[in-house]
Amino acid sequence: MNPKKSIPWSIFMVLVGTIILYFLESEFSHYSLIAKVFISAFIPIVISFLTVAYFFFRDPERIPPQIDNAILSPADGKVI
Protein backbone atom coordinates (compact mmCIF):
# COMPACT_ATOMS: atom_id res chain seq x y z
CA MET A 1 0.00 0.00 0.00
CA ASN A 2 1.18 3.48 -0.81
CA PRO A 3 1.97 5.31 2.47
CA LYS A 4 0.69 8.61 1.06
CA LYS A 5 -2.72 7.05 0.42
CA SER A 6 -2.93 5.55 3.91
CA ILE A 7 -2.39 8.83 5.78
CA PRO A 8 -6.03 10.04 5.54
CA TRP A 9 -7.28 6.63 6.69
CA SER A 10 -4.83 6.65 9.61
CA ILE A 11 -5.91 10.14 10.66
CA PHE A 12 -9.57 9.09 10.47
CA MET A 13 -8.93 6.02 12.64
CA VAL A 14 -7.05 8.11 15.23
CA LEU A 15 -10.02 10.48 15.36
CA VAL A 16 -12.43 7.55 15.78
CA GLY A 17 -10.29 6.18 18.60
CA THR A 18 -10.14 9.59 20.27
CA ILE A 19 -13.92 10.00 20.07
CA ILE A 20 -14.42 6.52 21.51
CA LEU A 21 -11.95 7.28 24.32
CA TYR A 22 -13.80 10.54 25.09
CA PHE A 23 -17.13 8.68 25.16
CA LEU A 24 -15.69 5.98 27.42
CA GLU A 25 -14.23 8.62 29.73
CA SER A 26 -17.54 10.41 30.14
CA GLU A 27 -19.90 7.42 30.28
CA PHE A 28 -17.78 4.67 31.85
CA SER A 29 -15.66 6.45 34.39
CA HIS A 30 -15.50 3.35 36.59
CA TYR A 31 -13.35 1.49 33.99
CA SER A 32 -9.58 1.66 34.34
CA LEU A 33 -7.58 3.83 31.97
CA ILE A 34 -5.89 0.75 30.47
CA ALA A 35 -9.27 -0.79 29.60
CA LYS A 36 -10.46 2.46 28.01
CA VAL A 37 -7.31 2.83 25.90
CA PHE A 38 -7.51 -0.84 24.85
CA ILE A 39 -11.15 -0.50 23.80
CA SER A 40 -10.54 2.80 21.99
CA ALA A 41 -7.65 1.21 20.04
CA PHE A 42 -9.39 -2.12 19.42
CA ILE A 43 -12.53 -0.72 17.76
CA PRO A 44 -10.67 1.26 15.01
CA ILE A 45 -8.50 -1.80 14.32
CA VAL A 46 -11.61 -3.95 13.89
CA ILE A 47 -13.21 -1.30 11.65
CA SER A 48 -10.03 -1.16 9.54
CA PHE A 49 -9.89 -4.95 9.23
CA LEU A 50 -13.55 -5.17 8.21
CA THR A 51 -13.10 -2.40 5.63
CA VAL A 52 -10.07 -4.12 4.09
CA ALA A 53 -11.93 -7.45 4.04
CA TYR A 54 -14.92 -5.80 2.36
CA PHE A 55 -12.83 -4.29 -0.43
CA PHE A 56 -10.72 -7.45 -0.81
CA PHE A 57 -13.71 -9.75 -1.34
CA ARG A 58 -15.75 -7.42 -3.53
CA ASP A 59 -17.16 -8.71 -6.82
CA PRO A 60 -17.71 -5.78 -9.21
CA GLU A 61 -19.70 -6.18 -12.40
CA ARG A 62 -17.47 -6.19 -15.46
CA ILE A 63 -18.45 -5.55 -19.06
CA PRO A 64 -15.99 -7.20 -21.45
CA PRO A 65 -14.91 -5.21 -24.50
CA GLN A 66 -16.72 -6.02 -27.74
CA ILE A 67 -13.48 -6.32 -29.71
CA ASP A 68 -12.61 -9.37 -31.82
CA ASN A 69 -9.56 -11.35 -30.62
CA ALA A 70 -9.43 -9.42 -27.34
CA ILE A 71 -7.44 -10.91 -24.48
CA LEU A 72 -9.28 -10.81 -21.17
CA SER A 73 -7.73 -11.03 -17.74
CA PRO A 74 -9.58 -12.60 -14.80
CA ALA A 75 -8.13 -10.03 -12.38
CA ASP A 76 -7.97 -6.27 -11.92
CA GLY A 77 -4.86 -4.24 -11.32
CA LYS A 78 -1.64 -3.08 -12.91
CA VAL A 79 1.34 -5.05 -14.11
CA ILE A 80 4.44 -3.22 -12.98
Tab-separated table of C-alpha atoms in Angstrom:
chain	number	residue	atom	x	y	z
A	1	MET	CA	0.000	0.000	0.000
A	2	ASN	CA	1.178	3.484	-0.814
A	3	PRO	CA	1.968	5.307	2.467
A	4	LYS	CA	0.692	8.607	1.059
A	5	LYS	CA	-2.715	7.047	0.417
A	6	SER	CA	-2.926	5.548	3.911
A	7	ILE	CA	-2.385	8.833	5.775
A	8	PRO	CA	-6.031	10.040	5.536
A	9	TRP	CA	-7.281	6.626	6.693
A	10	SER	CA	-4.834	6.645	9.608
A	11	ILE	CA	-5.914	10.145	10.657
A	12	PHE	CA	-9.574	9.089	10.466
A	13	MET	CA	-8.935	6.021	12.643
A	14	VAL	CA	-7.047	8.110	15.229
A	15	LEU	CA	-10.023	10.485	15.363
A	16	VAL	CA	-12.426	7.546	15.779
A	17	GLY	CA	-10.287	6.181	18.601
A	18	THR	CA	-10.143	9.589	20.273
A	19	ILE	CA	-13.917	10.001	20.066
A	20	ILE	CA	-14.417	6.521	21.511
A	21	LEU	CA	-11.954	7.284	24.316
A	22	TYR	CA	-13.798	10.537	25.094
A	23	PHE	CA	-17.127	8.680	25.160
A	24	LEU	CA	-15.690	5.981	27.420
A	25	GLU	CA	-14.232	8.622	29.731
A	26	SER	CA	-17.535	10.407	30.144
A	27	GLU	CA	-19.900	7.419	30.279
A	28	PHE	CA	-17.782	4.673	31.848
A	29	SER	CA	-15.659	6.455	34.393
A	30	HIS	CA	-15.496	3.350	36.586
A	31	TYR	CA	-13.347	1.493	33.991
A	32	SER	CA	-9.583	1.657	34.341
A	33	LEU	CA	-7.578	3.826	31.968
A	34	ILE	CA	-5.886	0.754	30.467
A	35	ALA	CA	-9.269	-0.794	29.604
A	36	LYS	CA	-10.457	2.459	28.011
A	37	VAL	CA	-7.312	2.828	25.903
A	38	PHE	CA	-7.509	-0.836	24.850
A	39	ILE	CA	-11.147	-0.499	23.798
A	40	SER	CA	-10.537	2.798	21.992
A	41	ALA	CA	-7.648	1.214	20.042
A	42	PHE	CA	-9.387	-2.119	19.421
A	43	ILE	CA	-12.526	-0.721	17.760
A	44	PRO	CA	-10.674	1.264	15.012
A	45	ILE	CA	-8.500	-1.801	14.324
A	46	VAL	CA	-11.613	-3.950	13.887
A	47	ILE	CA	-13.214	-1.296	11.655
A	48	SER	CA	-10.030	-1.163	9.539
A	49	PHE	CA	-9.895	-4.951	9.233
A	50	LEU	CA	-13.552	-5.175	8.205
A	51	THR	CA	-13.097	-2.403	5.627
A	52	VAL	CA	-10.069	-4.116	4.089
A	53	ALA	CA	-11.926	-7.446	4.036
A	54	TYR	CA	-14.925	-5.799	2.361
A	55	PHE	CA	-12.830	-4.295	-0.427
A	56	PHE	CA	-10.717	-7.454	-0.811
A	57	PHE	CA	-13.715	-9.747	-1.338
A	58	ARG	CA	-15.746	-7.420	-3.534
A	59	ASP	CA	-17.164	-8.714	-6.824
A	60	PRO	CA	-17.713	-5.783	-9.209
A	61	GLU	CA	-19.696	-6.183	-12.397
A	62	ARG	CA	-17.467	-6.186	-15.459
A	63	ILE	CA	-18.449	-5.549	-19.057
A	64	PRO	CA	-15.987	-7.196	-21.451
A	65	PRO	CA	-14.908	-5.208	-24.504
A	66	GLN	CA	-16.718	-6.016	-27.739
A	67	ILE	CA	-13.477	-6.321	-29.709
A	68	ASP	CA	-12.611	-9.373	-31.819
A	69	ASN	CA	-9.556	-11.348	-30.625
A	70	ALA	CA	-9.435	-9.420	-27.338
A	71	ILE	CA	-7.440	-10.912	-24.477
A	72	LEU	CA	-9.283	-10.815	-21.170
A	73	SER	CA	-7.726	-11.029	-17.740
A	74	PRO	CA	-9.584	-12.595	-14.795
A	75	ALA	CA	-8.129	-10.030	-12.376
A	76	ASP	CA	-7.971	-6.274	-11.922
A	77	GLY	CA	-4.860	-4.243	-11.320
A	78	LYS	CA	-1.641	-3.079	-12.914
A	79	VAL	CA	1.340	-5.054	-14.113
A	80	ILE	CA	4.437	-3.218	-12.978
